[in-house]
GROMACS .gro file of C-alpha atoms in nm:
model
  235
    1UNK     CA    1  11.493   7.567  16.503
    2UNK     CA    2  11.275   7.754  16.752
    3UNK     CA    3  10.923   7.733  16.619
    4UNK     CA    4  10.592   7.581  16.718
    5UNK     CA    5  10.359   7.385  16.497
    6UNK     CA    6   9.992   7.389  16.587
    7UNK     CA    7   9.662   7.287  16.435
    8UNK     CA    8   9.381   7.532  16.385
    9UNK     CA    9   9.190   7.383  16.675
   10UNK     CA   10   9.474   7.436  16.923
   11UNK     CA   11   9.490   7.812  16.861
   12UNK     CA   12   9.143   7.958  16.922
   13UNK     CA   13   9.183   8.272  16.711
   14UNK     CA   14   9.348   8.119  16.404
   15UNK     CA   15   9.010   8.071  16.234
   16UNK     CA   16   8.923   8.437  16.284
   17UNK     CA   17   9.267   8.553  16.173
   18UNK     CA   18   9.243   8.349  15.853
   19UNK     CA   19   8.898   8.483  15.768
   20UNK     CA   20   9.015   8.840  15.839
   21UNK     CA   21   9.283   8.831  15.568
   22UNK     CA   22   9.188   9.050  15.267
   23UNK     CA   23   9.240   8.756  15.032
   24UNK     CA   24   8.933   8.577  15.173
   25UNK     CA   25   8.719   8.893  15.194
   26UNK     CA   26   8.381   8.829  15.034
   27UNK     CA   27   8.428   8.457  14.977
   28UNK     CA   28   8.144   8.238  15.111
   29UNK     CA   29   8.211   8.081  15.450
   30UNK     CA   30   8.176   7.733  15.302
   31UNK     CA   31   8.444   7.810  15.043
   32UNK     CA   32   8.684   7.948  15.303
   33UNK     CA   33   8.624   7.649  15.529
   34UNK     CA   34   8.692   7.403  15.248
   35UNK     CA   35   8.993   7.592  15.113
   36UNK     CA   36   9.162   7.618  15.453
   37UNK     CA   37   9.072   7.274  15.589
   38UNK     CA   38   9.436   7.162  15.580
   39UNK     CA   39   9.596   7.485  15.696
   40UNK     CA   40   9.846   7.454  15.983
   41UNK     CA   41   9.964   7.748  16.192
   42UNK     CA   42  10.325   7.800  16.296
   43UNK     CA   43  10.474   8.052  16.535
   44UNK     CA   44  10.825   8.186  16.483
   45UNK     CA   45  11.053   8.408  16.691
   46UNK     CA   46  11.210   8.724  16.545
   47UNK     CA   47  11.503   8.698  16.302
   48UNK     CA   48  11.423   8.348  16.186
   49UNK     CA   49  11.453   8.245  15.823
   50UNK     CA   50  11.129   8.069  15.734
   51UNK     CA   51  11.176   8.038  15.357
   52UNK     CA   52  11.492   8.018  15.150
   53UNK     CA   53  11.554   8.117  14.792
   54UNK     CA   54  11.548   7.813  14.560
   55UNK     CA   55  11.324   7.612  14.794
   56UNK     CA   56  11.036   7.443  14.614
   57UNK     CA   57  10.694   7.594  14.672
   58UNK     CA   58  10.488   7.330  14.850
   59UNK     CA   59  10.285   7.584  15.051
   60UNK     CA   60  10.131   7.930  15.036
   61UNK     CA   61  10.164   8.133  15.355
   62UNK     CA   62   9.914   8.362  15.527
   63UNK     CA   63  10.073   8.607  15.767
   64UNK     CA   64   9.832   8.604  16.062
   65UNK     CA   65  10.035   8.806  16.315
   66UNK     CA   66  10.373   8.976  16.306
   67UNK     CA   67  10.603   9.108  16.034
   68UNK     CA   68  10.841   8.951  15.782
   69UNK     CA   69  11.084   9.086  15.527
   70UNK     CA   70  11.133   8.958  15.174
   71UNK     CA   71  11.505   8.944  15.097
   72UNK     CA   72  11.738   8.873  14.809
   73UNK     CA   73  12.100   8.956  14.719
   74UNK     CA   74  12.246   9.171  14.442
   75UNK     CA   75  12.536   9.071  14.216
   76UNK     CA   76  12.784   9.197  14.475
   77UNK     CA   77  12.638   8.971  14.742
   78UNK     CA   78  12.477   9.260  14.931
   79UNK     CA   79  12.145   9.193  15.099
   80UNK     CA   80  11.849   9.376  14.944
   81UNK     CA   81  11.514   9.402  15.123
   82UNK     CA   82  11.243   9.391  14.857
   83UNK     CA   83  10.939   9.423  15.080
   84UNK     CA   84  10.811   9.409  15.435
   85UNK     CA   85  10.478   9.236  15.497
   86UNK     CA   86  10.246   9.253  15.796
   87UNK     CA   87   9.943   9.066  15.920
   88UNK     CA   88   9.682   8.988  15.657
   89UNK     CA   89   9.935   8.950  15.375
   90UNK     CA   90  10.018   8.633  15.182
   91UNK     CA   91  10.346   8.517  15.032
   92UNK     CA   92  10.478   8.215  14.848
   93UNK     CA   93  10.196   8.228  14.593
   94UNK     CA   94  10.424   8.279  14.291
   95UNK     CA   95  10.620   7.958  14.344
   96UNK     CA   96  10.296   7.767  14.398
   97UNK     CA   97  10.142   7.896  14.075
   98UNK     CA   98  10.454   7.872  13.858
   99UNK     CA   99  10.571   7.541  14.006
  100UNK     CA  100  10.926   7.677  14.022
  101UNK     CA  101  11.169   7.728  14.313
  102UNK     CA  102  11.123   8.034  14.531
  103UNK     CA  103  11.304   8.350  14.423
  104UNK     CA  104  11.358   8.516  14.763
  105UNK     CA  105  11.419   8.452  15.133
  106UNK     CA  106  11.160   8.536  15.400
  107UNK     CA  107  11.274   8.633  15.751
  108UNK     CA  108  11.066   8.726  16.055
  109UNK     CA  109  11.112   9.072  16.207
  110UNK     CA  110  10.892   9.012  16.514
  111UNK     CA  111  10.716   8.721  16.684
  112UNK     CA  112  10.509   8.590  16.397
  113UNK     CA  113  10.222   8.348  16.338
  114UNK     CA  114  10.185   8.204  15.989
  115UNK     CA  115   9.920   7.979  15.837
  116UNK     CA  116  10.062   7.725  15.590
  117UNK     CA  117   9.819   7.630  15.314
  118UNK     CA  118   9.916   7.339  15.084
  119UNK     CA  119   9.996   7.475  14.739
  120UNK     CA  120   9.755   7.237  14.568
  121UNK     CA  121   9.467   7.365  14.784
  122UNK     CA  122   9.554   7.723  14.694
  123UNK     CA  123   9.574   7.647  14.322
  124UNK     CA  124   9.245   7.458  14.338
  125UNK     CA  125   9.081   7.759  14.503
  126UNK     CA  126   9.206   7.993  14.229
  127UNK     CA  127   9.076   7.755  13.960
  128UNK     CA  128   8.729   7.714  14.111
  129UNK     CA  129   8.649   8.053  14.268
  130UNK     CA  130   8.662   8.359  14.036
  131UNK     CA  131   8.663   8.599  14.333
  132UNK     CA  132   8.977   8.432  14.469
  133UNK     CA  133   9.144   8.497  14.134
  134UNK     CA  134   9.038   8.862  14.152
  135UNK     CA  135   9.180   8.892  14.503
  136UNK     CA  136   9.511   8.750  14.382
  137UNK     CA  137   9.516   8.992  14.086
  138UNK     CA  138   9.449   9.283  14.323
  139UNK     CA  139   9.737   9.171  14.542
  140UNK     CA  140   9.975   9.159  14.244
  141UNK     CA  141   9.857   9.500  14.119
  142UNK     CA  142   9.909   9.662  14.460
  143UNK     CA  143  10.260   9.524  14.492
  144UNK     CA  144  10.346   9.639  14.141
  145UNK     CA  145  10.225   9.991  14.222
  146UNK     CA  146  10.441   9.992  14.533
  147UNK     CA  147  10.748   9.890  14.336
  148UNK     CA  148  10.680  10.154  14.070
  149UNK     CA  149  10.638  10.422  14.335
  150UNK     CA  150  10.967  10.332  14.500
  151UNK     CA  151  11.148  10.327  14.166
  152UNK     CA  152  11.019  10.675  14.083
  153UNK     CA  153  11.153  10.804  14.414
  154UNK     CA  154  11.505  10.664  14.365
  155UNK     CA  155  11.617  11.003  14.231
  156UNK     CA  156  11.448  11.201  14.508
  157UNK     CA  157  11.619  11.345  14.816
  158UNK     CA  158  11.683  11.130  15.122
  159UNK     CA  159  11.397  11.280  15.325
  160UNK     CA  160  11.144  11.195  15.054
  161UNK     CA  161  11.272  10.840  15.028
  162UNK     CA  162  11.259  10.769  15.401
  163UNK     CA  163  10.917  10.934  15.428
  164UNK     CA  164  10.793  10.716  15.144
  165UNK     CA  165  10.907  10.396  15.317
  166UNK     CA  166  10.731  10.500  15.638
  167UNK     CA  167  10.413  10.582  15.444
  168UNK     CA  168  10.440  10.255  15.253
  169UNK     CA  169  10.448  10.060  15.580
  170UNK     CA  170  10.172  10.271  15.736
  171UNK     CA  171   9.938  10.242  15.440
  172UNK     CA  172   9.987   9.868  15.414
  173UNK     CA  173   9.978   9.756  15.775
  174UNK     CA  174   9.955  10.060  16.003
  175UNK     CA  175   9.730  10.040  16.308
  176UNK     CA  176   9.525  10.332  16.433
  177UNK     CA  177   9.585  10.459  16.784
  178UNK     CA  178   9.484  10.776  16.973
  179UNK     CA  179   9.824  10.925  16.883
  180UNK     CA  180   9.813  10.840  16.512
  181UNK     CA  181   9.910  10.548  16.288
  182UNK     CA  182  10.150  10.297  16.442
  183UNK     CA  183  10.402  10.071  16.268
  184UNK     CA  184  10.688   9.867  16.415
  185UNK     CA  185  11.001  10.070  16.485
  186UNK     CA  186  11.211   9.863  16.245
  187UNK     CA  187  11.591   9.847  16.265
  188UNK     CA  188  11.754  10.122  16.060
  189UNK     CA  189  11.927   9.861  15.846
  190UNK     CA  190  11.586   9.745  15.717
  191UNK     CA  191  11.478  10.098  15.629
  192UNK     CA  192  11.819  10.150  15.471
  193UNK     CA  193  11.781   9.845  15.249
  194UNK     CA  194  11.425   9.936  15.150
  195UNK     CA  195  11.511  10.297  15.064
  196UNK     CA  196  11.852  10.233  14.907
  197UNK     CA  197  12.015  10.484  15.145
  198UNK     CA  198  12.307  10.445  15.381
  199UNK     CA  199  12.210  10.351  15.736
  200UNK     CA  200  12.366  10.671  15.869
  201UNK     CA  201  12.152  10.875  15.631
  202UNK     CA  202  11.836  10.696  15.744
  203UNK     CA  203  11.926  10.762  16.109
  204UNK     CA  204  11.981  11.131  16.037
  205UNK     CA  205  11.652  11.167  15.849
  206UNK     CA  206  11.454  10.987  16.120
  207UNK     CA  207  11.600  11.219  16.384
  208UNK     CA  208  11.501  11.521  16.173
  209UNK     CA  209  11.147  11.389  16.127
  210UNK     CA  210  11.118  11.325  16.499
  211UNK     CA  211  11.236  11.678  16.588
  212UNK     CA  212  10.971  11.819  16.355
  213UNK     CA  213  10.703  11.612  16.527
  214UNK     CA  214  10.625  11.416  16.210
  215UNK     CA  215  10.703  11.084  16.377
  216UNK     CA  216  10.728  10.961  16.736
  217UNK     CA  217  10.941  10.665  16.835
  218UNK     CA  218  10.973  10.441  17.134
  219UNK     CA  219  11.144  10.108  17.171
  220UNK     CA  220  10.909   9.903  16.952
  221UNK     CA  221  10.663  10.145  16.788
  222UNK     CA  222  10.696  10.428  16.538
  223UNK     CA  223  10.388  10.651  16.532
  224UNK     CA  224  10.288  10.894  16.256
  225UNK     CA  225  10.056  11.161  16.404
  226UNK     CA  226   9.958  11.303  16.063
  227UNK     CA  227  10.003  11.101  15.743
  228UNK     CA  228   9.923  11.401  15.524
  229UNK     CA  229  10.190  11.616  15.689
  230UNK     CA  230  10.449  11.345  15.628
  231UNK     CA  231  10.338  11.302  15.268
  232UNK     CA  232  10.381  11.675  15.201
  233UNK     CA  233  10.754  11.633  15.259
  234UNK     CA  234  10.790  11.419  14.948
  235UNK     CA  235  10.910  11.589  14.631
   0.00000   0.00000   0.00000
């Protein structure tokens, strides 16, 4: 398995990346330092499975750099992408809190750095710091809203559904640039799985959006010049 294990001290910016995650926003420095004392960072190449469904939850994971997808399978054995997470997100918290096996796979989509926090340290933090519990509740509420939004759009036209996935990624982890908001130019199969559309349909819609100037694509980046203009396409 091609991955590197490092301590916090061996990667100079890990401390800053951990503190920059929304989950720790507003927590006292002493609390963050104590809660993350045993965190270990790992770097992974693209397309590597880092968690498997039915694994036991011995850690909670902070996504410090890169992108991962959350995957499961339907009754027919077809892969279903449930979510795509970028830097600043956490995952694995449900298994740690419920003390049950994990319910999904997690696979990297790009070179990725992850901070592994022992589950017992995470649970202790939730028990002792009310603000940490609020941050966790906010995370759950945001993800539930995203799921509800995608379910409402299942009956919409293909353009609305692809636009919604692009907006979902941009609003969650988009980065500002002089040209607009940038997200990774994900493989069409990932956008297909997220939107519930055929890959060919996704390809056709992306080409249409590009011709209209609503998105710009190069090899690795998809840029949205105007989020509002893209949102107006949704019906």
